[in-house]
PDB file of C-alpha atoms in Angstrom:
ATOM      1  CA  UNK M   2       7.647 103.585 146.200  1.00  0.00           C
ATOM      2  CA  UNK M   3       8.731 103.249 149.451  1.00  0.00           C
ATOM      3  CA  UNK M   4      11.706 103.991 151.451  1.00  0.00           C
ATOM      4  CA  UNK M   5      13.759 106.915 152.944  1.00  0.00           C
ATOM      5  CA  UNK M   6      14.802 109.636 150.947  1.00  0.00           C
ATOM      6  CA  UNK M   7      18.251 110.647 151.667  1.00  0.00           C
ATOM      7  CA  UNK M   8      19.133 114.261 149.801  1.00  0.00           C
ATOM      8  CA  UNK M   9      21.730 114.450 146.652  1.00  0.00           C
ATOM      9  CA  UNK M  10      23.550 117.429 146.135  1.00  0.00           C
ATOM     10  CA  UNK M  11      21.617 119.839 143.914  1.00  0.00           C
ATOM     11  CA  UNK M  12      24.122 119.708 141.114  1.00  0.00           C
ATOM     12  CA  UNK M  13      24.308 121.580 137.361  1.00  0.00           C
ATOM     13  CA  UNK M  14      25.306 120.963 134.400  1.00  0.00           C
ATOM     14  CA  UNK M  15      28.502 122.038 135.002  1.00  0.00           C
ATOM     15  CA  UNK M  16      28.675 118.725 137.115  1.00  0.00           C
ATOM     16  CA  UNK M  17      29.102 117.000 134.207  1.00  0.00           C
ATOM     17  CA  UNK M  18      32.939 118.547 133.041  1.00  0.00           C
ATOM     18  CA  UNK M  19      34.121 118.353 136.795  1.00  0.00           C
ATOM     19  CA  UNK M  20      32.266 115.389 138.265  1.00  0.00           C
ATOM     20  CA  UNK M  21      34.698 112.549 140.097  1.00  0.00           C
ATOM     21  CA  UNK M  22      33.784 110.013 137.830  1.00  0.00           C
ATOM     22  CA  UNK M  23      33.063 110.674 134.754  1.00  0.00           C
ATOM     23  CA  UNK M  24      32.077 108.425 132.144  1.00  0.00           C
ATOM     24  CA  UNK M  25      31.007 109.045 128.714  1.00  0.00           C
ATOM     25  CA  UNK M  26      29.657 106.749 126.234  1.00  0.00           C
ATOM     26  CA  UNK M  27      28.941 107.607 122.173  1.00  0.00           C
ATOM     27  CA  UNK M  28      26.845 105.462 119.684  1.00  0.00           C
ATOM     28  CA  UNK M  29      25.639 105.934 116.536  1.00  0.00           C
ATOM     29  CA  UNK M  30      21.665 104.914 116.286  1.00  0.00           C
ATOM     30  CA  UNK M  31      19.286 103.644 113.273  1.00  0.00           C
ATOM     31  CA  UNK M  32      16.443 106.506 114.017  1.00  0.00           C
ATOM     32  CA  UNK M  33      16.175 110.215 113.905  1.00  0.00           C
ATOM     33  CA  UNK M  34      16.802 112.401 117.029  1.00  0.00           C
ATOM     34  CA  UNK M  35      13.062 112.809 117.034  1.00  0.00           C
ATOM     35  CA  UNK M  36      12.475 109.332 117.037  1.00  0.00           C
ATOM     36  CA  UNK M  37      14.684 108.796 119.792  1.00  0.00           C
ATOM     37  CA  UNK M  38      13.199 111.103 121.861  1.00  0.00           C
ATOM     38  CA  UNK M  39      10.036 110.312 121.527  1.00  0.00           C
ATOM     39  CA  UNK M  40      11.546 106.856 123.053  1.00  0.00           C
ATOM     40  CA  UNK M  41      12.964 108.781 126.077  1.00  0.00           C
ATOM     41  CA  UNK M  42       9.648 110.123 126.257  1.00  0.00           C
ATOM     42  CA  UNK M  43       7.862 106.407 126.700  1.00  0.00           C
ATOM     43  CA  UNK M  44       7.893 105.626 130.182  1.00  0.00           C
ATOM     44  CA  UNK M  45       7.684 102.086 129.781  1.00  0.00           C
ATOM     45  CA  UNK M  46      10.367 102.071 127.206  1.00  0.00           C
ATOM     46  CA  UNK M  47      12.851 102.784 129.573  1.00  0.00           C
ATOM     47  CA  UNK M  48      12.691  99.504 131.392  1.00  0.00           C
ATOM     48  CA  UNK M  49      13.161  97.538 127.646  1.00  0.00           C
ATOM     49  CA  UNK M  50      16.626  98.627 127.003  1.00  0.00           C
ATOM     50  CA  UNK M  51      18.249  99.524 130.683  1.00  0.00           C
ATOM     51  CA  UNK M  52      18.462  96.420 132.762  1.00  0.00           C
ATOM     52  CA  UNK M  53      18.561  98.329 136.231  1.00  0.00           C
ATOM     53  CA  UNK M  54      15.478 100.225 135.487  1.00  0.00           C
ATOM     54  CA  UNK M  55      12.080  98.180 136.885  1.00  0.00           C
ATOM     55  CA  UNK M  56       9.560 101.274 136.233  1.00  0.00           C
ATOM     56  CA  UNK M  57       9.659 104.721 135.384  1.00  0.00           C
ATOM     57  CA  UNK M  58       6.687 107.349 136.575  1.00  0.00           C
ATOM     58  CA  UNK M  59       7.034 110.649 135.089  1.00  0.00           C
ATOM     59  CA  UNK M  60       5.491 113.262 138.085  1.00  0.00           C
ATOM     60  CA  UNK M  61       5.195 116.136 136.272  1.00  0.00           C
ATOM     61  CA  UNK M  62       3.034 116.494 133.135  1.00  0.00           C
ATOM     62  CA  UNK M  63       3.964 116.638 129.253  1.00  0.00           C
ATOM     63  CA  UNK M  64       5.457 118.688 127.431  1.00  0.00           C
ATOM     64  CA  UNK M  65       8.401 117.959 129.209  1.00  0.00           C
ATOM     65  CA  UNK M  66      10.626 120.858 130.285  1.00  0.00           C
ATOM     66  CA  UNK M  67      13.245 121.673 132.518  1.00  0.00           C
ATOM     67  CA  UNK M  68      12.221 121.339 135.457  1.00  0.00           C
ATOM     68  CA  UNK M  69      10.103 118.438 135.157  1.00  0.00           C
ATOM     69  CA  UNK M  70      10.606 115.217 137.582  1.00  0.00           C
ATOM     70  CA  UNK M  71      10.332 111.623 136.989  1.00  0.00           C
ATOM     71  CA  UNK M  72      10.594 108.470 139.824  1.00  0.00           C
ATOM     72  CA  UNK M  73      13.168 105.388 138.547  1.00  0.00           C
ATOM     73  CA  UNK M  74      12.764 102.603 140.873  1.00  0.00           C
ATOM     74  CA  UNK M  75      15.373  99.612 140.579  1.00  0.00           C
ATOM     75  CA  UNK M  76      15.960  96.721 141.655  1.00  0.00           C
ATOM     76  CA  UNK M  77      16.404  96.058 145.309  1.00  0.00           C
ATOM     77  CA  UNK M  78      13.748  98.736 146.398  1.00  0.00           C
ATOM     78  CA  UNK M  79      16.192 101.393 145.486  1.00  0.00           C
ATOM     79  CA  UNK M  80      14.179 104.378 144.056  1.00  0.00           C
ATOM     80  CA  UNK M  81      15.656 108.135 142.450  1.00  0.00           C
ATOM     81  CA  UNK M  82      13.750 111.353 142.413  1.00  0.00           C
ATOM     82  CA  UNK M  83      14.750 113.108 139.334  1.00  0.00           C
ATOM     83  CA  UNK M  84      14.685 116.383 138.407  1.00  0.00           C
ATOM     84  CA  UNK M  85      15.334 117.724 134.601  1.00  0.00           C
ATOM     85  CA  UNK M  86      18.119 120.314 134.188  1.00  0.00           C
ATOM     86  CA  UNK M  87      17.746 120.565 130.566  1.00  0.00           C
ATOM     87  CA  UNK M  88      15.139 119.066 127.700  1.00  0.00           C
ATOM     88  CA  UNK M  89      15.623 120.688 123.942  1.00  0.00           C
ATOM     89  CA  UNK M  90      14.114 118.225 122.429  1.00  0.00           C
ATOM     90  CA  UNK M  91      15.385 116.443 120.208  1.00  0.00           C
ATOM     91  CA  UNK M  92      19.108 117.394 120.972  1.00  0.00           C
ATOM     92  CA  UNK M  93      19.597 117.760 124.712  1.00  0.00           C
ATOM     93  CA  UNK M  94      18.653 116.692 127.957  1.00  0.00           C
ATOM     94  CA  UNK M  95      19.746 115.947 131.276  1.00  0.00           C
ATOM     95  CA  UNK M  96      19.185 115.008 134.791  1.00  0.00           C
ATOM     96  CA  UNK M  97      19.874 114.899 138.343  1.00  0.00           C
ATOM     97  CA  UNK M  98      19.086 112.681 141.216  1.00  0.00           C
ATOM     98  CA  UNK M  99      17.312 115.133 143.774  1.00  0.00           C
ATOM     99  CA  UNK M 100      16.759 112.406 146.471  1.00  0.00           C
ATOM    100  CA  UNK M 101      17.808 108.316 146.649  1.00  0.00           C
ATOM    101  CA  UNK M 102      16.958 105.725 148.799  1.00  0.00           C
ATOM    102  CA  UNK M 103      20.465 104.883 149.242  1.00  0.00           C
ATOM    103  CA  UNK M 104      23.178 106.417 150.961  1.00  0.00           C
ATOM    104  CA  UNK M 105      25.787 105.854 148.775  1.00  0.00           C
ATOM    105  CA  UNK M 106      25.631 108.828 146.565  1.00  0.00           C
ATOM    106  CA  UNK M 107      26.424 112.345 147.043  1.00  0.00           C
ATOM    107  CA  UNK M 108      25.270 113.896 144.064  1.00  0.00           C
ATOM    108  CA  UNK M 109      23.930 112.069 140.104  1.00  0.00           C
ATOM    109  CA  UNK M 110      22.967 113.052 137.214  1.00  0.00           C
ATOM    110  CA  UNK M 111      23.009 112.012 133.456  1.00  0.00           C
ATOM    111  CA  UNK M 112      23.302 114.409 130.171  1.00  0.00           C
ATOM    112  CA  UNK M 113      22.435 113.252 126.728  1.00  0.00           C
ATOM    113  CA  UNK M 114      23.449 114.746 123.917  1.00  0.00           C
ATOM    114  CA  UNK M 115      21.913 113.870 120.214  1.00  0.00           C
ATOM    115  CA  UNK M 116      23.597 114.791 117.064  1.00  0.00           C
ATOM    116  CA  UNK M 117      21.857 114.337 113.186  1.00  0.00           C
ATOM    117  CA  UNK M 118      24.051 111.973 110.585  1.00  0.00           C
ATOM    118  CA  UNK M 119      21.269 112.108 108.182  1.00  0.00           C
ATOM    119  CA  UNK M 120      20.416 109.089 106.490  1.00  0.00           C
ATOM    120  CA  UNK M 121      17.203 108.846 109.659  1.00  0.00           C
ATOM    121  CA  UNK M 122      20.325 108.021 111.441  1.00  0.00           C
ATOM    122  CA  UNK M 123      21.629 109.998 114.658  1.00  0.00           C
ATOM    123  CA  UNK M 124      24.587 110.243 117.035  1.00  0.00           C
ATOM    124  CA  UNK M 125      23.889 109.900 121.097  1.00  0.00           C
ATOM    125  CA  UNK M 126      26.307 111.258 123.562  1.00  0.00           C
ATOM    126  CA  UNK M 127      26.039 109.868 127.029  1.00  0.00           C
ATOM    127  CA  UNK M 128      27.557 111.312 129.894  1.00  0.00           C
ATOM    128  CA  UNK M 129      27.026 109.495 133.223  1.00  0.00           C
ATOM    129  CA  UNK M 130      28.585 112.215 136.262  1.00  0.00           C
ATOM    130  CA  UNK M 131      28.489 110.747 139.544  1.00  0.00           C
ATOM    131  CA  UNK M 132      30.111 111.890 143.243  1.00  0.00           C
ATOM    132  CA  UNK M 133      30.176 108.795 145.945  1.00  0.00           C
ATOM    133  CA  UNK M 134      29.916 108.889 149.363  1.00  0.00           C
ATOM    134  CA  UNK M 135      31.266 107.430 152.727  1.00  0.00           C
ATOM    135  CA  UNK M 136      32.837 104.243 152.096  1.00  0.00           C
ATOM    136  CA  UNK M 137      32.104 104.419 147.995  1.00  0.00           C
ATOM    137  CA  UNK M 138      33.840 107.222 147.515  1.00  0.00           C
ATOM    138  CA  UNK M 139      37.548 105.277 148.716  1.00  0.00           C
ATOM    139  CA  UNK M 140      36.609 103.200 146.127  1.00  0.00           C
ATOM    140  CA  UNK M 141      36.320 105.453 142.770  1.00  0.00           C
ATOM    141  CA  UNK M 142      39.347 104.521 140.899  1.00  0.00           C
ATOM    142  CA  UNK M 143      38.074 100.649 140.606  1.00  0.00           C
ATOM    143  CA  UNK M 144      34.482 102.193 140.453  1.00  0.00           C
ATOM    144  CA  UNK M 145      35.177 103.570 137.400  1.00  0.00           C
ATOM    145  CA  UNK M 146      36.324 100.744 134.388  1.00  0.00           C
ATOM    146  CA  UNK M 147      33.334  98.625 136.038  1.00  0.00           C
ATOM    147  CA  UNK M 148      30.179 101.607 135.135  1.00  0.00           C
ATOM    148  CA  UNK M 149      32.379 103.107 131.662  1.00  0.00           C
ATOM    149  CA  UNK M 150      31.560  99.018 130.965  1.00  0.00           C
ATOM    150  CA  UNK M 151      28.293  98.874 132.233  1.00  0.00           C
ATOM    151  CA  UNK M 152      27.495 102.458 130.395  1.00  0.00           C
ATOM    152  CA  UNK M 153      28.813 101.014 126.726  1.00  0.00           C
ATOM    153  CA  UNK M 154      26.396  97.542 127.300  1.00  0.00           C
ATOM    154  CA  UNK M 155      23.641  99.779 128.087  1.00  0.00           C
ATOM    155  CA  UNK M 156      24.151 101.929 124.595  1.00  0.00           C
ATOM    156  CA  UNK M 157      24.369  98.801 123.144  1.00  0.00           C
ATOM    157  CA  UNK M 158      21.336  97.270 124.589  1.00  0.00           C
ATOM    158  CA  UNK M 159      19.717 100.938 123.190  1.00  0.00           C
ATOM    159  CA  UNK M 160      20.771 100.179 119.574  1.00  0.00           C
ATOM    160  CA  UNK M 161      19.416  96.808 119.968  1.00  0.00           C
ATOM    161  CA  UNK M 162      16.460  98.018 120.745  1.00  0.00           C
ATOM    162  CA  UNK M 163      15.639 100.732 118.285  1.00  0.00           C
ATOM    163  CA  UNK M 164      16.595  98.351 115.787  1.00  0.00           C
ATOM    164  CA  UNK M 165      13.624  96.316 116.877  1.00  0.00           C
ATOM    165  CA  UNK M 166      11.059  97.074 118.984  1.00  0.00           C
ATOM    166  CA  UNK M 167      11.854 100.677 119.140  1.00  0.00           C
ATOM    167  CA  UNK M 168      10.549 101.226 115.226  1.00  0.00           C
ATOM    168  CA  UNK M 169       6.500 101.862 116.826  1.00  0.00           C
ATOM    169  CA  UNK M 170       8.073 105.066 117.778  1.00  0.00           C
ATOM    170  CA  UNK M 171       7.860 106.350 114.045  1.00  0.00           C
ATOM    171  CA  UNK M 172       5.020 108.439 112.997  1.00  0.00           C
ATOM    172  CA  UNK M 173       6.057 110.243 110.132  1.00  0.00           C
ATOM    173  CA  UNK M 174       2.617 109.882 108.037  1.00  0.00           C
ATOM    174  CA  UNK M 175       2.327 110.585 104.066  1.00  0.00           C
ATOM    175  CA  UNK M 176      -0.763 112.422 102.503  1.00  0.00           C
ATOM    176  CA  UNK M 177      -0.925 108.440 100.524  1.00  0.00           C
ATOM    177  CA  UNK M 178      -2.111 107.246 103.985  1.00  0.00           C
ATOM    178  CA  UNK M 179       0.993 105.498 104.602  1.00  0.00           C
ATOM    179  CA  UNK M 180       3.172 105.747 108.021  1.00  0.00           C
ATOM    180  CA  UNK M 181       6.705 105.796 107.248  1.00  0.00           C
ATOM    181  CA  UNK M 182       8.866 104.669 110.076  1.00  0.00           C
ATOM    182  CA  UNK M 183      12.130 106.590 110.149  1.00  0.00           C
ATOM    183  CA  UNK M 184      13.901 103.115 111.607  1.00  0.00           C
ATOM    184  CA  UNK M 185      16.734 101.762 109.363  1.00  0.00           C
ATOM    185  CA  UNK M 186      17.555 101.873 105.572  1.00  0.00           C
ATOM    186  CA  UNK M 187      15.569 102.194 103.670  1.00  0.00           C
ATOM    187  CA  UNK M 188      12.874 103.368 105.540  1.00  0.00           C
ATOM    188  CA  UNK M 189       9.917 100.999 106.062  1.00  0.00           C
ATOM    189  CA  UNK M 190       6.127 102.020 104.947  1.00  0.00           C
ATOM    190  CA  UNK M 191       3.068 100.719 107.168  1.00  0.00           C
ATOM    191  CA  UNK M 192      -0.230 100.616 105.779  1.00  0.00           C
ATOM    192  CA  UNK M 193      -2.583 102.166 107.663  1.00  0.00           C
ATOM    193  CA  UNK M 194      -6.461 101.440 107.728  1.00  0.00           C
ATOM    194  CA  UNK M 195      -9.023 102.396 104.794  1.00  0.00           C
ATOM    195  CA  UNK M 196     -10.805 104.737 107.262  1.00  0.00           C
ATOM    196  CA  UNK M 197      -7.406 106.491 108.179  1.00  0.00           C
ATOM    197  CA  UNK M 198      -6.583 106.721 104.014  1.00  0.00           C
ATOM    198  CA  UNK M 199     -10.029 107.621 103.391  1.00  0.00           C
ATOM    199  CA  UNK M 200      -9.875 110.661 105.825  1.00  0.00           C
ATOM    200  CA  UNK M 201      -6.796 112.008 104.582  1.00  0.00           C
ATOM    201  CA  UNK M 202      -7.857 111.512 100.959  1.00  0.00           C
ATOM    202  CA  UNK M 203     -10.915 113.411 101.651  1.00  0.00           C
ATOM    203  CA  UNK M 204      -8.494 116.689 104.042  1.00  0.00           C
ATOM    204  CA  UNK M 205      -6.369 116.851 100.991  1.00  0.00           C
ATOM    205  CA  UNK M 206      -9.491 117.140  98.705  1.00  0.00           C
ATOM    206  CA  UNK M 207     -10.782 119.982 101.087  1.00  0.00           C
ATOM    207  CA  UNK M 208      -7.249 121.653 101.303  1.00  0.00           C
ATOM    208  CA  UNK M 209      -7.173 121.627  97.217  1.00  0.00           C
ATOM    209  CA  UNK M 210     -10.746 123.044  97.044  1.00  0.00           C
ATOM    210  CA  UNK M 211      -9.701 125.754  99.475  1.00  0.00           C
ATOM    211  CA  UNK M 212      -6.356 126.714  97.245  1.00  0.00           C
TER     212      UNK M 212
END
């Protein structure tokens, strides 16, 4: 990841009531919150549902805190240097560009906010906060109707993709030796192998004998 680094402003999460443009997007997903972060978790992941997003390298390691950073490089050679201002998993996190390779922003960040509706279903709150600069900042008022569009295809493009590819993120495992994936309605069950039933038959065995 190459490039020069110009600085952002070293924003907080306060950025995101008071930013210049402000854009927030809400959608209603198919998983749990867990589920969803264990998603936001996948590095890979990230480049399946957000078409500006080529690779994602998390530089610090997990558990993920605040605190922690992560490199997004896009298209074009443009790369961001994030840094974590909150992570509560599963019901809050956000994030601020430290550094870009492009001059055109003063300050970044994103906040994501994840509400339970039951049903293995949960709400996401997206709120994009962003501060131009030079020549971008004239610009904000026709800025804005073009990313609140781009923001809403992207949630979209997130739904889409739990729906679908996003279900190997379940794990929720039954003592029957069956994975249920928390994806849709009704959840779905996934076999799992004899050896994997065969083990857990034999630690519930040993947990009964122990009672």
């Amino acid at each position: 990841m190459n490039g020069t680094r110009h600085e952002c402003r070293k924003i907080d999460l306060d950025f995101f009531t008071s930013a210049p443009i402000r854009i927030v997007s809400e959608v209603a997903l198919p998983c749990t919150a867990e589920s969803l972060f264990r998603c936001f978790e996948d590095a890979e992941a990230w480049s399946r549902w957000v078409g500006v997003i080529k690779n994602v390298e998390w530089t610090s390691p997990a558990p993920f805190q605040v605190g922690t950073t992560r490199n997004v490089e896009m298209p074009g050679g443009m790369v961001a240097y994030e840094e974590f201002l909150a992570w509560d998993e599963p019901r809050h996190m956000a994030f601020r560009f430290n550094q870009f390779t492009q001059k055109f922003l003063k300050a970044f960040g994103e906040d994501y906010k994840v509400s339970d509706l039951g049903d293995d279903s949960c709400r996401l709150t997206w709120t994009v906060g962003i501060e131009p600069r030079g020549p971008a900042a004239l610009i904000t008022p026709l800025l804005k109707p073009l990313l609140a569009r781009n923001l809403r295809q992207i949630t979209k493009d997130l739904k889409k993709y739990m729906e679908n590819e996003g279900r190997k993120f379940c794990t929720v495992q039954d003592n029957a030796g069956y994975q249920r994936c928390d994806f849709g309605h009704p959840p779905r069950r996934v076999a799992l192998g004899p050896l994997v039933r065969l083990a857990l038959q034999k630690n519930n065995s040993t947990e009964r004998a122990r009672g």
